[in-house]
Short mmCIF file of C-alpha atoms and ligand atoms in Angstrom, two decimals:
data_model
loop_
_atom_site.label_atom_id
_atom_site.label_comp_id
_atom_site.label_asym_id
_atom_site.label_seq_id
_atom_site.Cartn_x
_atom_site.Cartn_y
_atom_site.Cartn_z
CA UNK A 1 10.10 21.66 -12.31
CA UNK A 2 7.42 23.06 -9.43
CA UNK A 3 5.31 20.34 -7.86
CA UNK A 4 2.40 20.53 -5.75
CA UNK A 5 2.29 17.91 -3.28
CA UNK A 6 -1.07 17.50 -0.66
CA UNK A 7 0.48 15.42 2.74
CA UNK A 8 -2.14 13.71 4.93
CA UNK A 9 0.07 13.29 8.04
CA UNK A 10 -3.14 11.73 9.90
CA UNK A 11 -2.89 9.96 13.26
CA UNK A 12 -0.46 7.97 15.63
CA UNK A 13 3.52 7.75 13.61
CA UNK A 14 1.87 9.31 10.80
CA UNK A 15 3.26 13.29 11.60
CA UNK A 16 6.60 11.54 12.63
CA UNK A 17 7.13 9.26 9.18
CA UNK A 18 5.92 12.00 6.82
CA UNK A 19 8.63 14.46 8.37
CA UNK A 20 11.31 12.24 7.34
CA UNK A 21 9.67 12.15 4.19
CA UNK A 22 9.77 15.68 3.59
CA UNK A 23 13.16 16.21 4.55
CA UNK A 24 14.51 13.48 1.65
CA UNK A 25 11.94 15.75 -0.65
CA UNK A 26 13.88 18.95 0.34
CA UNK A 27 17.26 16.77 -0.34
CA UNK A 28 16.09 15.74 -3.38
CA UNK A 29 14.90 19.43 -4.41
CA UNK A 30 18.27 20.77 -3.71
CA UNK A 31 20.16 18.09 -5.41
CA UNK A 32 18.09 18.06 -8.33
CA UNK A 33 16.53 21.74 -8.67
CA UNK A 34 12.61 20.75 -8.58
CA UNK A 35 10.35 22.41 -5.99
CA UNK A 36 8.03 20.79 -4.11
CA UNK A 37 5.33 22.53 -3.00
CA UNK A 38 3.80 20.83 0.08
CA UNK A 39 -0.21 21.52 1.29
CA UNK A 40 -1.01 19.65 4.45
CA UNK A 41 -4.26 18.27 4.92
CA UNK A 42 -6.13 17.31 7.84
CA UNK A 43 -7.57 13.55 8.08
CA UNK A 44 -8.54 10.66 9.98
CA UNK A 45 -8.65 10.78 13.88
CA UNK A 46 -7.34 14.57 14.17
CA UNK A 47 -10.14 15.54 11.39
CA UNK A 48 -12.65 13.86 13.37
CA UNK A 49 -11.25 15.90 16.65
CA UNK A 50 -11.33 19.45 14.72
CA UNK A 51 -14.99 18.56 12.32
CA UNK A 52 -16.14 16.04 13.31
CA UNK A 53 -15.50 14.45 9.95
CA UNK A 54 -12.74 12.09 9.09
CA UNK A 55 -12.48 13.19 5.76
CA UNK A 56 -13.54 17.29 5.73
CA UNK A 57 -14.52 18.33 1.73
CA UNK A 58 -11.26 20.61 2.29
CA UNK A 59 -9.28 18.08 2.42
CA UNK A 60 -10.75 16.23 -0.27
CA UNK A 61 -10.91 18.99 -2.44
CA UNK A 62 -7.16 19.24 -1.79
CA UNK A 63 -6.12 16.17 -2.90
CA UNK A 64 -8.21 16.69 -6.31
CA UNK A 65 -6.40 19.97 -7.11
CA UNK A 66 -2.78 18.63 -6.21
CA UNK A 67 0.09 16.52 -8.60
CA UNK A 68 -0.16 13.79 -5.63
CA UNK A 69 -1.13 12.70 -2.29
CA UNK A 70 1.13 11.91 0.50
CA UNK A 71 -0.16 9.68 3.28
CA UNK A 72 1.01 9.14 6.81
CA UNK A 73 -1.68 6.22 8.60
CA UNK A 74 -4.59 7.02 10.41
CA UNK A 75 -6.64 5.66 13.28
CA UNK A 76 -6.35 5.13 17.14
CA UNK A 77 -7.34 3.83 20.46
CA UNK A 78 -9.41 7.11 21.09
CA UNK A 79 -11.55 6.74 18.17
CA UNK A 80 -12.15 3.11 18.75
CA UNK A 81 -15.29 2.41 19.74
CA UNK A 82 -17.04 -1.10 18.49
CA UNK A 83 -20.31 1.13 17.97
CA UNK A 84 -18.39 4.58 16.78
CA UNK A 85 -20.65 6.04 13.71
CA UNK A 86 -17.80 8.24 12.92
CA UNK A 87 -14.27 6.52 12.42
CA UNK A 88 -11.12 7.51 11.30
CA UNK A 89 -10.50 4.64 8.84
CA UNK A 90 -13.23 5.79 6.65
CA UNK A 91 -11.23 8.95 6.01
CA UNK A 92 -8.96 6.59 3.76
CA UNK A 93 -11.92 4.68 2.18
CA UNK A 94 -13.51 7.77 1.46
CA UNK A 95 -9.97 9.20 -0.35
CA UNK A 96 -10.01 5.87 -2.28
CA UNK A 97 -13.65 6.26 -3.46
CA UNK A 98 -13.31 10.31 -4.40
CA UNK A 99 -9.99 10.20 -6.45
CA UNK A 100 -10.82 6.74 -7.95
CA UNK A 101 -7.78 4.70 -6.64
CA UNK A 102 -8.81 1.11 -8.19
CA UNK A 103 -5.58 -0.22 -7.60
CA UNK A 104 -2.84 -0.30 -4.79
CA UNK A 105 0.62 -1.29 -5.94
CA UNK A 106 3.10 -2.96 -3.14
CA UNK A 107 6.79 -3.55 -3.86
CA UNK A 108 8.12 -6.69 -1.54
CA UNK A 109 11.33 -6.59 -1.30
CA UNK A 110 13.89 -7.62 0.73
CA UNK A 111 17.11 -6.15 1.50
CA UNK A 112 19.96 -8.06 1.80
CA UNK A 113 21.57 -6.30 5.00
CA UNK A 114 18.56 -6.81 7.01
CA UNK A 115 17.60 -10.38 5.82
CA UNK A 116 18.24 -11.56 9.28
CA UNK A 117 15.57 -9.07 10.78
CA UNK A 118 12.98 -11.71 9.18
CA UNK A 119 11.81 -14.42 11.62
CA UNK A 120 11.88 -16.77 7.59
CA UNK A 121 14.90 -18.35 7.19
CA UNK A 122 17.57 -16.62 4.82
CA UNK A 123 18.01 -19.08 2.11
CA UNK A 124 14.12 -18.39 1.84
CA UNK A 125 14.81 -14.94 0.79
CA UNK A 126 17.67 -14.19 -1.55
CA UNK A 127 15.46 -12.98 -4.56
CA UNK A 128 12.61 -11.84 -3.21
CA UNK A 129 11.26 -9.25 -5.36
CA UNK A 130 7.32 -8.98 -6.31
CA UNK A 131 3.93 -6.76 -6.00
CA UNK A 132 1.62 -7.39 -4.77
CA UNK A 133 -1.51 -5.11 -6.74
CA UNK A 134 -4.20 -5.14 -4.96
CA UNK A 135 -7.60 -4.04 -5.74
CA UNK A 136 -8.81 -1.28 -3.62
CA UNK A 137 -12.31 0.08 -4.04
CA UNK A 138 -14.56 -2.79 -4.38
CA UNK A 139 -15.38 -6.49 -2.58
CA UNK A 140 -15.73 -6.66 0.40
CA UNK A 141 -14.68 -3.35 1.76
CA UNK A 142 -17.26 -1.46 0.11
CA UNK A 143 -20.22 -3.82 -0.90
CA UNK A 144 -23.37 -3.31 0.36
CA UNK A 145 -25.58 -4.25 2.33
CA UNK A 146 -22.90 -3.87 5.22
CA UNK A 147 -24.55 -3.48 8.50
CA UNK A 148 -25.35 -4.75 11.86
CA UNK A 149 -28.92 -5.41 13.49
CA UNK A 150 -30.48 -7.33 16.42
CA UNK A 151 -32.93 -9.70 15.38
CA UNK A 152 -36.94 -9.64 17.37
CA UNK A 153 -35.11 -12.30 19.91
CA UNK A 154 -31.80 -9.95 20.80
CA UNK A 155 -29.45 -11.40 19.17
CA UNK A 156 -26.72 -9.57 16.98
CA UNK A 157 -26.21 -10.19 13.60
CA UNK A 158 -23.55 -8.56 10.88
CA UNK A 159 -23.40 -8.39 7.03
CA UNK A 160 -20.87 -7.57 5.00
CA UNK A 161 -21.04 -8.09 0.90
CA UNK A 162 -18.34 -9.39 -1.82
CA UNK A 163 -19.16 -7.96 -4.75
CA UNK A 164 -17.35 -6.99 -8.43
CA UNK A 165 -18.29 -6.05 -11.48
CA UNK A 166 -16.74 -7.75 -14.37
CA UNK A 167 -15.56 -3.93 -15.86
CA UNK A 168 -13.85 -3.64 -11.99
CA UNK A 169 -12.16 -7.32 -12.36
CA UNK A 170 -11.09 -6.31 -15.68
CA UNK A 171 -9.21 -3.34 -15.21
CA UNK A 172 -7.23 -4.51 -12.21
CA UNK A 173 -6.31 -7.51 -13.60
CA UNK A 174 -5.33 -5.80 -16.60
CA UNK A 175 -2.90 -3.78 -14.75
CA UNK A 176 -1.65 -6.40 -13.15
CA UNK A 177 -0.71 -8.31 -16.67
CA UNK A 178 0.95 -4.81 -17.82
CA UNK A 179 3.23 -4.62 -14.46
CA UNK A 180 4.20 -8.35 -15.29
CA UNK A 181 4.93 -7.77 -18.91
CA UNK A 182 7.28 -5.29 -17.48
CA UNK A 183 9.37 -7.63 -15.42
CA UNK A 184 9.51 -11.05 -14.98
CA UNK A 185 6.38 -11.95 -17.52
CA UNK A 186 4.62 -13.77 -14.03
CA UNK A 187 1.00 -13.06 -12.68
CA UNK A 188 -0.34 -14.94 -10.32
CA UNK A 189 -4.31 -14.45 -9.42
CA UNK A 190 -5.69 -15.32 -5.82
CA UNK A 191 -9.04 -15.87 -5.24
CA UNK A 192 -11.12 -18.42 -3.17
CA UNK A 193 -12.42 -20.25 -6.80
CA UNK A 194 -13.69 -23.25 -4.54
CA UNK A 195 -16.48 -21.34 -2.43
CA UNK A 196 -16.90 -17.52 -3.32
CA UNK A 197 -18.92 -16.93 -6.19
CA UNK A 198 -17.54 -13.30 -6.98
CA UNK A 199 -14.06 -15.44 -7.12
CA UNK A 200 -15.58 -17.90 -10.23
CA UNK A 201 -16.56 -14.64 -12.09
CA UNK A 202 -12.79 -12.95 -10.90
CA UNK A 203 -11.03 -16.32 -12.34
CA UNK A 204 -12.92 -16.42 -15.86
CA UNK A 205 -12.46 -12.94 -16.11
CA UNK A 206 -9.02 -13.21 -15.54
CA UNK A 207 -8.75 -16.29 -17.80
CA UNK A 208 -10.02 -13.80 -20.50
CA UNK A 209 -8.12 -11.33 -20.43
CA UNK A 210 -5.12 -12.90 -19.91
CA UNK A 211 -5.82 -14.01 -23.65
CA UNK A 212 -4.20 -10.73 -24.45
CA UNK A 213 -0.83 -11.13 -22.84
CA UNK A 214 0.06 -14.49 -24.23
CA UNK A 215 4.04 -13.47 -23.27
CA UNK A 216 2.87 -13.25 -19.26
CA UNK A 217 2.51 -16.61 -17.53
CA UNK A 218 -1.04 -16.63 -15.55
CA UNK A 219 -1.47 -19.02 -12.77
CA UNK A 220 -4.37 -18.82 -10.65
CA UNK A 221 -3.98 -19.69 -7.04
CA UNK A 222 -6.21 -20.29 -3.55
CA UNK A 223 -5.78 -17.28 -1.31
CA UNK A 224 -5.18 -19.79 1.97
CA UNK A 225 -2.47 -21.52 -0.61
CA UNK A 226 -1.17 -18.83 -1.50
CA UNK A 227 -1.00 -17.68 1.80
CA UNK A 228 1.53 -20.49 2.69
CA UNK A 229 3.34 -20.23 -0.66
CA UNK A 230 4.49 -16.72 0.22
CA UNK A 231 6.09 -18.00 3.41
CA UNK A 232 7.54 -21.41 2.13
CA UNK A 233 8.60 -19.99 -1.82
CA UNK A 234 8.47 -16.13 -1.87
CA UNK A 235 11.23 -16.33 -4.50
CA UNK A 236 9.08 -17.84 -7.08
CA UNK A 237 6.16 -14.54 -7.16
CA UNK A 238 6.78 -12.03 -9.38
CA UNK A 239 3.12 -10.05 -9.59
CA UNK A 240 0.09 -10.99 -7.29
CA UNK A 241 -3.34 -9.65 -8.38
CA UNK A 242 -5.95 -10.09 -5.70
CA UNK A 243 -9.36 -8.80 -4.28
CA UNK A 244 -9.31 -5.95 -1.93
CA UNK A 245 -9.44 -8.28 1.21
CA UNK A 246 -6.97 -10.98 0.30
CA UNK A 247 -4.72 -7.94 -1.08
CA UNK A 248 -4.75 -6.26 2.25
CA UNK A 249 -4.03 -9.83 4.33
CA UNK A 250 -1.64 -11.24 1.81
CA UNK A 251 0.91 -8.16 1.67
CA UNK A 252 1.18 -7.57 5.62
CA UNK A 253 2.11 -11.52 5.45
CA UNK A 254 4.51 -10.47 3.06
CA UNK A 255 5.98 -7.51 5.18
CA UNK A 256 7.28 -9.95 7.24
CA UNK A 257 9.59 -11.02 4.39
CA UNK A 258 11.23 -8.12 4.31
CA UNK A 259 11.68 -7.47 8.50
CA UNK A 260 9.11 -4.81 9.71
CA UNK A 261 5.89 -3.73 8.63
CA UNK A 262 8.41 -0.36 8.14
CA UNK A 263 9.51 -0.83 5.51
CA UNK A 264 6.53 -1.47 2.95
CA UNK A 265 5.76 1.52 0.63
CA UNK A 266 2.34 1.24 -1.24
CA UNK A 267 1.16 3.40 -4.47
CA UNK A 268 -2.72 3.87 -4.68
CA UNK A 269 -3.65 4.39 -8.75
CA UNK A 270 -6.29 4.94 -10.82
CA UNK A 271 -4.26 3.98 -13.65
CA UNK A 272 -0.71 3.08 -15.11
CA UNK A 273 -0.81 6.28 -16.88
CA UNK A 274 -0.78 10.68 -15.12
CA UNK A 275 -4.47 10.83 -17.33
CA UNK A 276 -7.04 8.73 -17.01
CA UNK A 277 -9.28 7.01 -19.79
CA UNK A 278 -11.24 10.27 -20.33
CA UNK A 279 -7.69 12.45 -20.50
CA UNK A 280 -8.22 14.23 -17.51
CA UNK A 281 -5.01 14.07 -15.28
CA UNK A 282 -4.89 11.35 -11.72
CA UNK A 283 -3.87 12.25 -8.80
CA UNK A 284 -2.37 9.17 -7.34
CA UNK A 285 -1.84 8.82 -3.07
CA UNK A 286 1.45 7.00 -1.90
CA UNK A 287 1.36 5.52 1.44
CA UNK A 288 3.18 3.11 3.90
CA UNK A 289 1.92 0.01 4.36
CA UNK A 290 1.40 0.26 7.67
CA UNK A 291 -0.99 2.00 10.48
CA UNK A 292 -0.52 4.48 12.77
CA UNK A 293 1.07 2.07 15.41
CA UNK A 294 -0.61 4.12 18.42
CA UNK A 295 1.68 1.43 20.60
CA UNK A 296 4.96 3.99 19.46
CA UNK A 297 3.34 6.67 18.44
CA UNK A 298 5.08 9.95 19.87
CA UNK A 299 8.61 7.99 21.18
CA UNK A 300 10.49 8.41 18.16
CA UNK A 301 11.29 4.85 17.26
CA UNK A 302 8.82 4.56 13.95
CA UNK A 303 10.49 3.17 11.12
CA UNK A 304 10.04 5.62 8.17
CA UNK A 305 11.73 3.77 5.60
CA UNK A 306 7.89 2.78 4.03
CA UNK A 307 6.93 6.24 3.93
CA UNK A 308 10.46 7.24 2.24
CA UNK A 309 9.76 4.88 -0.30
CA UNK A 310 6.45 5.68 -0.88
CA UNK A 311 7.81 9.13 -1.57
CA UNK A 312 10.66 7.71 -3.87
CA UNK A 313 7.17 5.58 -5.94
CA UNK A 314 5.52 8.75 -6.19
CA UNK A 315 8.76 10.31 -7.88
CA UNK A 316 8.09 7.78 -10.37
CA UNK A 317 4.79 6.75 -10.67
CA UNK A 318 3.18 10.81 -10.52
CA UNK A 319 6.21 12.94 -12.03
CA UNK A 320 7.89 10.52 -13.64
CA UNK A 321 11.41 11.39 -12.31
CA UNK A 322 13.05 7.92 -11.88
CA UNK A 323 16.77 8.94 -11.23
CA UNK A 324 15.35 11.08 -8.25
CA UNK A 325 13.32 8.03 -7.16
CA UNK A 326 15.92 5.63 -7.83
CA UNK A 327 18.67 7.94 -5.86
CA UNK A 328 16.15 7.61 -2.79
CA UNK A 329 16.31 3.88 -3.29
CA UNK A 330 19.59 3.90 -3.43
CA UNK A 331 20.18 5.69 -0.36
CA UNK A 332 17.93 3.70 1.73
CA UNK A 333 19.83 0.68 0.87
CA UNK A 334 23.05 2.27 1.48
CA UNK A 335 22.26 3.22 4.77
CA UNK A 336 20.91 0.00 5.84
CA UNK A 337 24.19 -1.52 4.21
CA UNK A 338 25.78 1.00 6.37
CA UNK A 339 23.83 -0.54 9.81
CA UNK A 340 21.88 2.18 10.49
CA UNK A 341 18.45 0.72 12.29
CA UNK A 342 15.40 1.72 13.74
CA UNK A 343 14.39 -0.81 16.52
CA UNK A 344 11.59 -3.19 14.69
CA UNK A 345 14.95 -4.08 12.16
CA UNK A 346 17.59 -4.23 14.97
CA UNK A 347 18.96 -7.07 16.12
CA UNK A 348 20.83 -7.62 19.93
CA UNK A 349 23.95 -6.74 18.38
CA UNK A 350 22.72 -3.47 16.37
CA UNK A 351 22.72 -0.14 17.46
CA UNK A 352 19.23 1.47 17.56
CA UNK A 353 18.59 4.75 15.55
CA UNK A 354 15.71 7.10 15.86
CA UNK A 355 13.05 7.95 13.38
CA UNK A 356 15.06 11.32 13.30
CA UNK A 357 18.31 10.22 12.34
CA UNK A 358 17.30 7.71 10.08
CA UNK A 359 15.35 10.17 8.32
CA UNK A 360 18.76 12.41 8.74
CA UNK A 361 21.29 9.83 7.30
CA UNK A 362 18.92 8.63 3.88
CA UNK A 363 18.63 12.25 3.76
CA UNK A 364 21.91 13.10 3.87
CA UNK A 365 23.50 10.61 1.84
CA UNK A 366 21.62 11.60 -1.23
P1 NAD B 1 -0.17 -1.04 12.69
O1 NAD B 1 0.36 -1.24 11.32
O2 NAD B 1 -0.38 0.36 13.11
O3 NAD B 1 0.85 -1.71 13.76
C1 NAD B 1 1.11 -3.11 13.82
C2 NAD B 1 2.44 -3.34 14.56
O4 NAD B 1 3.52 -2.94 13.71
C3 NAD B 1 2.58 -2.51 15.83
O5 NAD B 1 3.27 -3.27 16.80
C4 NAD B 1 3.40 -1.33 15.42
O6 NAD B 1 4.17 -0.77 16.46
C5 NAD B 1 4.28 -1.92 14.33
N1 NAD B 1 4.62 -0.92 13.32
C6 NAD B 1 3.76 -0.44 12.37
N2 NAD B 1 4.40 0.48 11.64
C7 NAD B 1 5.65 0.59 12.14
C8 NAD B 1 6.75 1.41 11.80
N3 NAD B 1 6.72 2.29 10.80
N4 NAD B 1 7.89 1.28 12.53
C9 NAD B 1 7.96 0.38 13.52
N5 NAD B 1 6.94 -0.42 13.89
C10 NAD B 1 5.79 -0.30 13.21
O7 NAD B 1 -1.49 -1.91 12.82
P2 NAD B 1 -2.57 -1.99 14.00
O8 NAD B 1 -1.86 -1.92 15.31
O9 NAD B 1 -3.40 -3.14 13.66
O10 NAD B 1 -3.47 -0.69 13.81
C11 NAD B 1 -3.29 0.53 14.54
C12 NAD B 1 -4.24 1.57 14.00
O11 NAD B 1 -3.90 1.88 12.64
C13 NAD B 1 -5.71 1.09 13.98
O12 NAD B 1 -6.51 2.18 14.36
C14 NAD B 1 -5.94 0.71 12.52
O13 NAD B 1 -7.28 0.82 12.14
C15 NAD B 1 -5.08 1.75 11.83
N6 NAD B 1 -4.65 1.37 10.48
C16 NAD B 1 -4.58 2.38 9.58
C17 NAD B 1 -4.12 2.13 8.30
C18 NAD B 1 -4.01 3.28 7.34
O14 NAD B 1 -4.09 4.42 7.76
N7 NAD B 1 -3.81 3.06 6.04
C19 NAD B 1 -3.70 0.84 7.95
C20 NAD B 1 -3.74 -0.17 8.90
C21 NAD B 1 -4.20 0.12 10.18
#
C-alpha cells in the first residue's frame, strides 16, 4: 500500500526524534512492502524564523491533503518572550483547531525492564496500563475572553476562560466509554465538580451518557484526587477522560510512571473512525508527549522512544496496519529488555545509548 505521510519536525529534539522515526518507517516499509511517502512541513519556532508565522497556510494545507501527521515538539528559549505576539506553541493549537483534533489519546504504560527508571516504587507499577484521553480543543486553552490588560491604576490583570459545550463534552466522553468498552470496561472522569461550573455541566453530561454503556464502570473523580491516585494506585486506571487542562497536567504526572517523559506517545483524533460524521476522511497527528527539551536539544541524547511509538499508533489508528504497529511495539520492548538506554532511562550501572543508535537497534531488530 502507498502512504502519504506530512512530518512536522518543529523545534529543539524535534528534527532528532522524528529521524529515528523515519528510519523504523523505512524498516517497516521494507519488511512489510508499504511505501511511505513522507512531506515535511515547516512549524513552530523555525516557521516563525522563515514567515513569520508559526503555522504558514502551506503547512496547514499539507496536513489536510495527507493520510496523517507526524509531529516532532515545538517551542524554545528564542521565541520566549512573556509579551511575544507571535509564538511557536500556537502553531500546534492552530493544527488542533484546523484538522478538528477533539481528542488526544495517551497510552501509559510501563515497561517492565525499566521499572526501576521510575522515582515510584516498583510494587506500585506491575500493571500499569491506561489512557489517558484527553480533550484537546476546548476549556481553557481556547476559551475566550483570554487576554491581558492594565487597569487606569497600572496594575496587570489576566483572563483566561473554561468553557464547553455540552455537544463538545459529549463526544469526548463518548470516546472515552468506546476505548473502555474495548479493554478493561473502566472510565474514570476528572473534573473539579466542587468549584468549576463547566465541571457540574462535564459530570451530568457524563452521567448521561454513560447511560449508554451500562457494561463500562463510570466513576467520577476530583482532578487534585486524582492527581494523587495516579501516584499512590496507578494499577487500578484503566481510561481517564478529562478537560483539556487537567488532561495535559494529569498525563506528564503519569510519564513519570513509566521513567522519562521519552517515552509517552500521544494520538490527536477527530474520531475513532478514518471518516468523520459527515464521511469525509480525518487526518489524525501523532505526537510525543513531550516538548522540544531546548536543555538537549542538538547533543544527541533525546529519547525517541515517544515519537517511535507515536509512529507505531499512527500504524494503527490512520492505516489500520496493527501487525506493523504491533512489530514496532514489540521491538521497542525488546530492545529495552535487551538494556539498550538513552540517558533520562539509565541508571549508574547502564550503559548510555544515543538517540542514533537507539533509533538504529528498534530499527534494526524489526
Ligand atoms: P519538555 O517536555 O521539552 O522538557 C521537560 C524535561 O524533560 C526536560 O528536562 C527535557 O530535557 C526532558 N525531556 C523531554 N523530552 C525528552 C526526551 N525525548 N528525551 C529525554 N529527555 C526529555 O518541557 P519544557 O522544558 O517545559 O518545554 C520546553 C519547550 O517545549 C517550551 O517552549 C514549551 O512550550 C514547549 N512544549 C512544546 C510541546 C509540543 O510541541 N507539543 C509540548 C510541551 C512543551
Amino acid at each position: 500500500m502507498n502512504y502519504t505521510v506530512t512530518v512536522l519536525p518543529g523545534d529543539g529534539i524535534g528534527p532528532e526524534v522524528i529521524g529515528e522515526t523515519i528510519k523504523v518507517f523505512e524498516s517497516i516499509s521494507s519488511r512489510y512492502g508499504h511505501q511511505f511517502n513522507f512531506r515535511t512541513g515547516v512549524i513552530g519556532g523555525a516557521a516563525i524564523d522563515q514567515f513569520g508565522t508559526a503555522l504558514p497556510d502551506d503547512t496547514l494545507q499539507m496536513c489536510k491533503d495527507t493520510d496523517a501527521v507526524l509531529f516532532g515538539a515545538v517551542g524554545g528559549p528564542k521565541w520566549d518572550h512573556v509579551n511575544a505576539a507571535v509564538r511557536p506553541e500556537q502553531g500546534i493549537l492552530a493544527i488542533r483547531k484546523g484538522l478538528g483534533l477533539y481528542a488526544n489519546v495517551r497510552p501509559v504504560k510501563v515497561y517492565p525492564a525499566i521499572i526501576n527508571s521510575s522515582p515510584i516504587k516498583p510494587e506500585l507499577l506491575q500493571n500499569v496500563d491506561m489512557i489517558i484521553l484527553r480533550e484537546l480543543t476546548g476549556g481553557l486553552y481556547f476559551g475566550k475572553p483570554k487576554k491581558r490588560w492594565k487597569t487606569p491604576t497600572g496594575k496587570r490583570r489576566g483572563v483566561d476562560t473554561l468553557k464547553y459545550t455540552e455537544e463538545e463534552v459529549e463526544r469526548i466522553v463518548r470516546m472515552g466509554f468506546e476505548m473502555a468498552r474495548a479493554r478493561r470496561k473502566r472510565l474514570t472522569s476528572t473534573d473539579k465538580f466542587n468549584v468549576l461550573e463547566s465541571s457540574r455541566m462535564w459530570r451530568e453530561v457524563t452521567t448521561e451518557v454513560a447511560t449508554d454503556y451500562p457494561d463500562v464502570e463510570l466513576e467520577h473523580i476530583l482532578a487534585d484526587n486524582l492527581a494523587m491516585q495516579i501516584i499512590q494506585d496507578p494499577e487500578r486506571f484503566d481510561v481517564i477522560v478529562a478537560e483539556n487542562t487537567f488532561g495535559d497536567i494529569i498525563s506528564d504526572e503519569a510519564s513519570v510512571l513509566c521513567g522519562s517523559l521519552g517515552m509517552l506517545p500521544s494520538a490527536s483524533l477527530s474520531g475513532l473512525t478514518s471518516t468523520s460524521t459527515s464521511g469525509s476522511p480525518t487526518v489524525s497527528l501523532y505526537e510525543p508527549i513531550h516538548g522540544s527539551a531546548p536543555d538537549i536539544a542538538g547533543k544527541g541524547i533525546a529519547n525517541p522512544i515517544g515519537t517511535i511509538l507515536s509512529g507505531a499508533m499512527l500504524l494503527r489508528y490512520s492505516f489500520g496496519l496493527h501487525e506493523e504497529a504491533n512489530a514496532i511495539e514489540a521491538s521497542v520492548e525488546g530492545v529495552l529488555a535487551e538494556g539498550y538506554r538513552t540517558a533520562d532511562i539509565a541508571s549508574v550501572e547502564d550503559t548510555v545509548v544515543s538517540t542514533r543508535e537507539i533509533g538504529d537497534v528498534i530499527a534494526g531488530s524489526l
